[in-house]
Coordinates of C-alpha atoms in Angstrom, one line a residue:
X140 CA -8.2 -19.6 11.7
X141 CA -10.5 -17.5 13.7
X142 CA -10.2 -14.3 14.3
X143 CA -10.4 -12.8 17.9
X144 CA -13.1 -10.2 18.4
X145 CA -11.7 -6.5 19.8
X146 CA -12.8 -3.4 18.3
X147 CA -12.1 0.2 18.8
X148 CA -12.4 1.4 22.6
X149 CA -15.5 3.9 21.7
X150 CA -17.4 1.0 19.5
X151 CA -16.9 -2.3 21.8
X152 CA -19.6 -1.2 24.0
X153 CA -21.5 -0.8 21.3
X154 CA -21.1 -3.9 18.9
X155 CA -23.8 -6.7 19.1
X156 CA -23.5 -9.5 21.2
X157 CA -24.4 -12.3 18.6
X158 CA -21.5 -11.0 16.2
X159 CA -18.0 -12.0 16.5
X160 CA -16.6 -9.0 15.7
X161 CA -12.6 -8.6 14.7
X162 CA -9.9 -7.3 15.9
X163 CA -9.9 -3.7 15.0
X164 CA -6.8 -1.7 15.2
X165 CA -7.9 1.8 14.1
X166 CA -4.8 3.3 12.3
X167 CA -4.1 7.1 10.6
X168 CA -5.4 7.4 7.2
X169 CA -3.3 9.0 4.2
X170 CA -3.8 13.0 4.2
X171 CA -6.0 13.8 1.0
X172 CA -3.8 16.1 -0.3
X173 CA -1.1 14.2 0.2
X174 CA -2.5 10.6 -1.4
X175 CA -0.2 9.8 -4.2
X176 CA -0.3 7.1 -6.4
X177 CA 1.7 7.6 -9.3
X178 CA 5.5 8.3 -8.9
X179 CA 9.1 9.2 -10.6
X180 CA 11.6 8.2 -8.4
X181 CA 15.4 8.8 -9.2
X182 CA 17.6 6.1 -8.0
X183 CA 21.3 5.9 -7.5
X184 CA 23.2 3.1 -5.5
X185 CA 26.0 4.1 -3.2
X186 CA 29.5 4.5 -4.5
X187 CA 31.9 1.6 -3.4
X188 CA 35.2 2.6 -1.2
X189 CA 38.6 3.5 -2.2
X190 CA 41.3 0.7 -2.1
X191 CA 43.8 1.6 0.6
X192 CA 48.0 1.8 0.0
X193 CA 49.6 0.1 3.2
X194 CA 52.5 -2.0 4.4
X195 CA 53.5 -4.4 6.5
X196 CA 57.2 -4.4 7.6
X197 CA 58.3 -7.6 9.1
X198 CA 61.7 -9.5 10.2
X199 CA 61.1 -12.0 7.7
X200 CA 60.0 -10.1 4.9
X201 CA 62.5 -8.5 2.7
X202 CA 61.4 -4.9 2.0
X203 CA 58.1 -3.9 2.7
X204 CA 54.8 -5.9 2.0
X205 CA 51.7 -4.6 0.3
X206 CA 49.0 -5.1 2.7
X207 CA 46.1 -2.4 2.1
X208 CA 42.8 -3.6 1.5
X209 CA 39.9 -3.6 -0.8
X210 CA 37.1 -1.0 -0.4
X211 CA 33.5 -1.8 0.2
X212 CA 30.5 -2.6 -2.0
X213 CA 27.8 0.5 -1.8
X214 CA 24.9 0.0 -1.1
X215 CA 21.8 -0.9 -3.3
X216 CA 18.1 0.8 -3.5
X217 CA 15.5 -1.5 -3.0
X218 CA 11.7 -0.8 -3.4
X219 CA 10.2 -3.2 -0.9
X220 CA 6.2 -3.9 -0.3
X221 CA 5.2 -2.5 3.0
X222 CA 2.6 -3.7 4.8
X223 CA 0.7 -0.8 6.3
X224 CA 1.7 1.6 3.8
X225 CA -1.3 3.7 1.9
X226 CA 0.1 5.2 -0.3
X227 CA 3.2 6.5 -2.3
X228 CA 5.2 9.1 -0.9
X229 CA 4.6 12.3 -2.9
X230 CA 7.6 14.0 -0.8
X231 CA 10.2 11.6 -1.3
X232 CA 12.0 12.0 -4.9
X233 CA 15.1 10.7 -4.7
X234 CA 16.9 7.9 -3.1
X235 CA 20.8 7.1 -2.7
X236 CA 22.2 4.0 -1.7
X237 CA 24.9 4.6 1.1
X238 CA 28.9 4.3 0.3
X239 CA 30.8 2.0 1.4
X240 CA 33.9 3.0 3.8
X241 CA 37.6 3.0 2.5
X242 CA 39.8 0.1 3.0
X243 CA 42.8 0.2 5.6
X244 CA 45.9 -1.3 6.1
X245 CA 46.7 -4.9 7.5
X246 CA 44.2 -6.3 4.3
X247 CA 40.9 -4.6 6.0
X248 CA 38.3 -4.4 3.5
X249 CA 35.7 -1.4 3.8
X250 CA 32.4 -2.0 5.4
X251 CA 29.9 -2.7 2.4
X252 CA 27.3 0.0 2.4
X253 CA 24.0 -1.2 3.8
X254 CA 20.5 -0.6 1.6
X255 CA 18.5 2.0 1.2
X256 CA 14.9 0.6 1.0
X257 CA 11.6 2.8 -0.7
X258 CA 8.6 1.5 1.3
X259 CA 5.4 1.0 -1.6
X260 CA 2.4 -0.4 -0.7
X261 CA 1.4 -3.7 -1.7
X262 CA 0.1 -3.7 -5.6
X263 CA 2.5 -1.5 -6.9
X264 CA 4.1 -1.7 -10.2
X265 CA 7.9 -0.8 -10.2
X266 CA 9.0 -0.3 -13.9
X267 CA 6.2 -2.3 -15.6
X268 CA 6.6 -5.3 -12.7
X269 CA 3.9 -5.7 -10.1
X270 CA 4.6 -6.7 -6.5
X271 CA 2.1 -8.1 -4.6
X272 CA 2.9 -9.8 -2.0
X273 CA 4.1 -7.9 1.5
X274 CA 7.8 -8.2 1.9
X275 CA 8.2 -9.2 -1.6
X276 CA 11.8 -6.9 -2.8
X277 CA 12.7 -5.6 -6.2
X278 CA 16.5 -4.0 -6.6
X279 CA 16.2 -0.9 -9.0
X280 CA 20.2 0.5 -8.5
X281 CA 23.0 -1.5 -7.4
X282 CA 26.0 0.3 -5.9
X283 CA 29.2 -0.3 -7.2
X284 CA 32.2 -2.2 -5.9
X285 CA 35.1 -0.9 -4.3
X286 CA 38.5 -0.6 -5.8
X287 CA 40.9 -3.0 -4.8
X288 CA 43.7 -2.2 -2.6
X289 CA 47.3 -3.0 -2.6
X290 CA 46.9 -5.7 -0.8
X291 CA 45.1 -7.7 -3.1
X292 CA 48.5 -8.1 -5.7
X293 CA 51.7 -9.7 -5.2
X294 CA 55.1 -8.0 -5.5
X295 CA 57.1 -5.2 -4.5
X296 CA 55.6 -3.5 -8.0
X297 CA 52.0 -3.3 -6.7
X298 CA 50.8 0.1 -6.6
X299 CA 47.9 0.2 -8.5
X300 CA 45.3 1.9 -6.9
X301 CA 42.2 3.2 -8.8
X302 CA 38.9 5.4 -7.4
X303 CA 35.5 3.4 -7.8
X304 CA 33.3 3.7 -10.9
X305 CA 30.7 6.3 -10.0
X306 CA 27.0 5.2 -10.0
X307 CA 24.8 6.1 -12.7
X308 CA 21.1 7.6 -12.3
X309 CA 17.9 5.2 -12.5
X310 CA 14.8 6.4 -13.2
X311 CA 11.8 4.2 -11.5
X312 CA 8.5 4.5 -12.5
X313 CA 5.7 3.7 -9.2
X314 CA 2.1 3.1 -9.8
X315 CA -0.1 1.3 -7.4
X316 CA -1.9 -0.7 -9.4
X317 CA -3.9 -1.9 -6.1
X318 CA -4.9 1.5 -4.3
X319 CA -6.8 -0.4 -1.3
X320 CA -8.2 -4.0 -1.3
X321 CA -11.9 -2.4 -1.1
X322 CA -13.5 0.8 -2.4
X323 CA -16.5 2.3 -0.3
X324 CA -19.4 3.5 -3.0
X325 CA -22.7 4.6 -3.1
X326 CA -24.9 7.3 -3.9
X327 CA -24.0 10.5 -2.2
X328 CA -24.5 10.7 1.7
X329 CA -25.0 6.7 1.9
X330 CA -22.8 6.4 5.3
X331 CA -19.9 5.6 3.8
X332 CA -17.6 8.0 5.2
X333 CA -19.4 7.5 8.6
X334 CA -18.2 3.7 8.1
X335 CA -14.8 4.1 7.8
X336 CA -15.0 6.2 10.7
X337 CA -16.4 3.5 12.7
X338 CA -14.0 1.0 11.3
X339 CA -10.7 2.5 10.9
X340 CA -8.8 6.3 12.4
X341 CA -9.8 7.6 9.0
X342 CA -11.1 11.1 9.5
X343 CA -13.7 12.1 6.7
X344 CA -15.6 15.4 6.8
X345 CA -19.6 13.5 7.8
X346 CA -22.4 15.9 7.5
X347 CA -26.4 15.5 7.0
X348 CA -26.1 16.6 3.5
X349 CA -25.0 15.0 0.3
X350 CA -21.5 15.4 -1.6
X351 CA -19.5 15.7 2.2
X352 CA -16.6 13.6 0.7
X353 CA -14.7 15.6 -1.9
X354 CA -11.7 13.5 -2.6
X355 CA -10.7 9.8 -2.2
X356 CA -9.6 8.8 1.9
X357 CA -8.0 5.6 2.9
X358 CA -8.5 3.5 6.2
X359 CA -6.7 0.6 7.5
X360 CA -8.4 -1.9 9.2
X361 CA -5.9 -4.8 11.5
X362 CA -7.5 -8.1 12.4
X363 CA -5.6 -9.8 14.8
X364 CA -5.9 -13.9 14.9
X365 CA -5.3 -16.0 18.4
X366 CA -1.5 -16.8 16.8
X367 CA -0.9 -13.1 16.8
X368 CA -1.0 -12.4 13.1
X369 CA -2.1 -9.2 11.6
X370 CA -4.5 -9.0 8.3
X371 CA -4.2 -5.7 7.0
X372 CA -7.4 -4.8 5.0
X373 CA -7.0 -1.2 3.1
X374 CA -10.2 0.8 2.5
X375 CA -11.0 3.6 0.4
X376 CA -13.8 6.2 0.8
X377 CA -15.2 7.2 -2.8
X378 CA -17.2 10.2 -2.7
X379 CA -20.5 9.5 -4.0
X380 CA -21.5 8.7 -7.4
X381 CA -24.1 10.3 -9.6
X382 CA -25.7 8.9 -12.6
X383 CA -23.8 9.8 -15.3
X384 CA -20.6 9.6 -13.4
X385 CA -18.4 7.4 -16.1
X386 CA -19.7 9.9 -18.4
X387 CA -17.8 12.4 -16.0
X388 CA -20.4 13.8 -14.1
X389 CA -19.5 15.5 -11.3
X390 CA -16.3 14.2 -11.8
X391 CA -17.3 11.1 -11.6
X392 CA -14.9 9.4 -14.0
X393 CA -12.1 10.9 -11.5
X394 CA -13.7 9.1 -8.4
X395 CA -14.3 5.9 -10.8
X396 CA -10.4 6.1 -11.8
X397 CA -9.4 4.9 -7.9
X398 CA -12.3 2.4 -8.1
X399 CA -10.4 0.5 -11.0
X400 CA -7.2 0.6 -8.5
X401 CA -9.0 -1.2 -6.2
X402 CA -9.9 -4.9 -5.6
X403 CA -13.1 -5.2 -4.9
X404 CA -16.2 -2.8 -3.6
X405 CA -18.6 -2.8 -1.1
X406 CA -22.1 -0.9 -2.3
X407 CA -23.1 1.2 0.8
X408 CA -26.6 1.8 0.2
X409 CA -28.9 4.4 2.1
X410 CA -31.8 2.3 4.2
X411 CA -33.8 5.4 4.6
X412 CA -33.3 6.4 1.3
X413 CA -36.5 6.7 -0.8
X414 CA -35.4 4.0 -2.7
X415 CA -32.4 2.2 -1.8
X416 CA -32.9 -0.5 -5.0
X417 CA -32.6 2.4 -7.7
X418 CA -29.7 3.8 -5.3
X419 CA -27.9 0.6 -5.6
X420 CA -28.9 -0.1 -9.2
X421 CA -27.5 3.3 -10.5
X422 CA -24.2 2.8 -8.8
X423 CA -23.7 -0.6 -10.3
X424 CA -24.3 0.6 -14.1
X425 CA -21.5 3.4 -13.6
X426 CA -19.2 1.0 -12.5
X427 CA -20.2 -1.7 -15.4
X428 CA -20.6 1.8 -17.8
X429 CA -16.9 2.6 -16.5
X430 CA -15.4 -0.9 -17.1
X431 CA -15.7 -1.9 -13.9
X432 CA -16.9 -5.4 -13.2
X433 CA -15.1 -6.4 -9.5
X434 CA -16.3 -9.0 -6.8
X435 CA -18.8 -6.8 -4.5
X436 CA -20.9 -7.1 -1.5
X437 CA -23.9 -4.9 -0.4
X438 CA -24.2 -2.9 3.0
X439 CA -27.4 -1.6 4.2
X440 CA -26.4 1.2 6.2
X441 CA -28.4 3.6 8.6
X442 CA -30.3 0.7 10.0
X443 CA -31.4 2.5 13.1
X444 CA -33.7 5.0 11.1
X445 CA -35.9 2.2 9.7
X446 CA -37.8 -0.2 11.3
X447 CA -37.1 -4.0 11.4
X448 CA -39.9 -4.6 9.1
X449 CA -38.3 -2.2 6.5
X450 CA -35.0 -4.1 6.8
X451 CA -36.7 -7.2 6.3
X452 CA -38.2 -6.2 2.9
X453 CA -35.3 -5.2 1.7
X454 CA -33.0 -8.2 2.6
X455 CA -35.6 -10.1 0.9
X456 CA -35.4 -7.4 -2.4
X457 CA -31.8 -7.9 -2.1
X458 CA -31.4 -11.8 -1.8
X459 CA -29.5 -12.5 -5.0
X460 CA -26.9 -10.3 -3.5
X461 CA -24.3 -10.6 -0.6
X462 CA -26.2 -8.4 2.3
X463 CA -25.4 -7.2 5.6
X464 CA -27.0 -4.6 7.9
X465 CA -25.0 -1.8 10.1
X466 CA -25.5 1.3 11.3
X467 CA -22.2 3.0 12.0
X468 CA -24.1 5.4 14.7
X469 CA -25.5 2.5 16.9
X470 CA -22.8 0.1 16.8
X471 CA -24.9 -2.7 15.4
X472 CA -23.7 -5.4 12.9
X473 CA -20.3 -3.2 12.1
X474 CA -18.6 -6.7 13.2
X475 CA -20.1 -8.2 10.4
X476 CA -19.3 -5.7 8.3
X477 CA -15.5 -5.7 9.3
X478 CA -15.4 -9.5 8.5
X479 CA -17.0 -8.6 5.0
X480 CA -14.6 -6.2 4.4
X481 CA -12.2 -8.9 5.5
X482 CA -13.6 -11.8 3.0
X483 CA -13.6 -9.3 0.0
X484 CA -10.1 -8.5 0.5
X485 CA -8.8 -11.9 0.9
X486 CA -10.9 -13.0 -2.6
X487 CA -9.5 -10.8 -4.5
X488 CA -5.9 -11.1 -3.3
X489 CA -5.6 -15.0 -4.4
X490 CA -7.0 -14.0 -7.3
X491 CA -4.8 -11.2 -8.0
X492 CA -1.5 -13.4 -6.9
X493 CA -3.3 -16.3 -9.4
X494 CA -3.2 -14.0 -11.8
X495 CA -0.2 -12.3 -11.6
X496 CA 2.7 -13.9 -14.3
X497 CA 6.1 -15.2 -12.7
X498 CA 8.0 -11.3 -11.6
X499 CA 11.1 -10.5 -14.1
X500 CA 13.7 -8.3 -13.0
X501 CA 12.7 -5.3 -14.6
X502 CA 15.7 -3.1 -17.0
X503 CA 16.2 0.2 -14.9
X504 CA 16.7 3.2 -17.3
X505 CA 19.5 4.9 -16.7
X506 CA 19.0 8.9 -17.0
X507 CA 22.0 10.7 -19.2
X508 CA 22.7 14.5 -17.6

């Protein structure tokens, strides 16, 4: 399946011709302060109806008739994997199913209350259990059935009629294990923040000098295919690494913890650097120093401040590794990049669903006030 080449209005006069680029649907990125990926959620389903107390009179019926009906089911809370969601949502800290409406007379059960659903993103553990795959639905509190009207015994002796058992309290423990499908790093003031400018709405601060980027920024990147499917590809700006950095340099072992939530990276390395090799070489032993041996491509970025000779050299330096050549300011080769950015993500999803053990239901916790 191929996908169709559109890009963001300000960059399609600017791509390459010779490059099919993707279908680039620039979205908002997650507020920095407000990037979450660890949460405590308290759950409670909704609370089911109350059994009505009716009766039917009737020629043919001696006396009156129990006839009131049932109440309905409350609803459940349901964590379910959203597709273009970034992150957790460090606002929301409680969720109640809704209740389900009373029953009425002539045996009319209550109207079952519907779910209540907690958006993650994809990659996130719920109580221990992982989900990966978008759509993909994991119950954490059930709401609780209505009591029974009436209606629902026989005789002139039934009045039984009892209030629904109250919910309990679920605590739910959210993680992403998966912040984005592919983390941006590179020395500091490599491009990297200019990139995911170019590729997603993302807004990182870009200046001409080094350490720009203070916290981590996501991007989504949409590639739409001729059948009108959408890929969504999540990208994460790092801010730059220093050597020493899984030592905790510079806080370096903070930037390196979203790294290890991520799937794979793509090494943004400085062309007009003084020398992009030792750039790319130190970034590589933090993330091997830190644990962190992911599938990875390289990006020479800046290409419009070197020459095409300069290029060539290092492609050729670089040929035991994955290379491509962009420069966010010019336009050129960021279709290539996008469909990199596009082939790392999709590698390391099969290998993460591969992976991934047959989902349990996971035992909510209930929380005793």
């Amino acid at each position: 399946m191929l996908a169709r080449a559109v890009a963001a209005p300000m960059l399609r006069r600017r791509l390459a011709h010779g490059v099919a680029a993707p279908t680039l649907r620039r979205l908002l990125s997650v507020d920095a302060k407000a990037f979450c990926d660890r949460l405590r959620l308290r759950a409670r389903g909704g609370r089911g109806g109350r059994g009505a107390v009716a009766w039917d009179v009737t020629n043919r019926s001696r006396g009156r008739k129990p006839a009131g009906g049932s109440g309905g089911t409350g609803g459940d809370v349901i964590v379910r994997v959203a597709p273009h969601k970034d992150a957790l949502d460090a606002t929301r800290r409680f969720a109640v199913g809704e209740d389900g409406t009373n029953g009425g007379p002539s045996m009319r059960r209550g109207r079952d209350g519907p779910p209540t659903y907690v958006d993650v993103p994809r990659g996130t553990a719920v109580n221990g259990t992982v989900l990966h795959r978008p759509g993909e639905q994991m119950v954490v509190a059930r709401g609780t059935r209505g009591s029974p009207g009436n209606g629902v015994y026989r005789g002139q002796g039934a009045f039984g009629l009892t209030a629904s058992a109250a919910p309990s309290d679920v605590v739910v423990d959210l993680e992403m294990t998966l912040t984005a499908d592919v983390a941006l790093v590179g020395a500091p003031n490599a491009g990297k923040s200019s990139l995911l400018r170019a590729l997603s709405r993302a807004e990182p601060k870009v200046a001409h000098y080094p350490f720009t980027t203070t916290h981590p920024v996501i991007g989504v990147v949409e590639f739409s295919s001729n059948e009108g499917a959408v890929d969504v590809v999540r990208v994460l700006d790092v801010p730059g690494l220093l050597e020493g950095a899984a030592s905790g340099r510079g806080l370096g072992d903070d930037f390196l913890r979203h790294v290890a939530k991520c799937a794979s990276a793509l090494h943004v390395v400085d062309a007009s650097s003084d020398d992009p090799l030792s750039d790319l070489e130190t970034v590589r032993g933090e993330l091997l120093n830190f644990g962190l041996d992911m599938p990875f491509r390289v990006l020479l970025s800046k290409s419009d401040l070197v020459t095409s000779e300069r290029l060539s050299e290092l492609e050729g330096a670089l040929s035991s590794y994955n290379v491509s050549v962009a420069s966010s300011t010019s336009g050129e080769g960021l279709g290539e990049a996008a469909l990199h950015l596009r082939r790392l993500a999709h590698a390391s999803r099969d290998h993460a669903i591969d992976a991934a053990p047959a989902r349990q239901t996971a035992t909510p916790v209930t929380v005793y006030t």
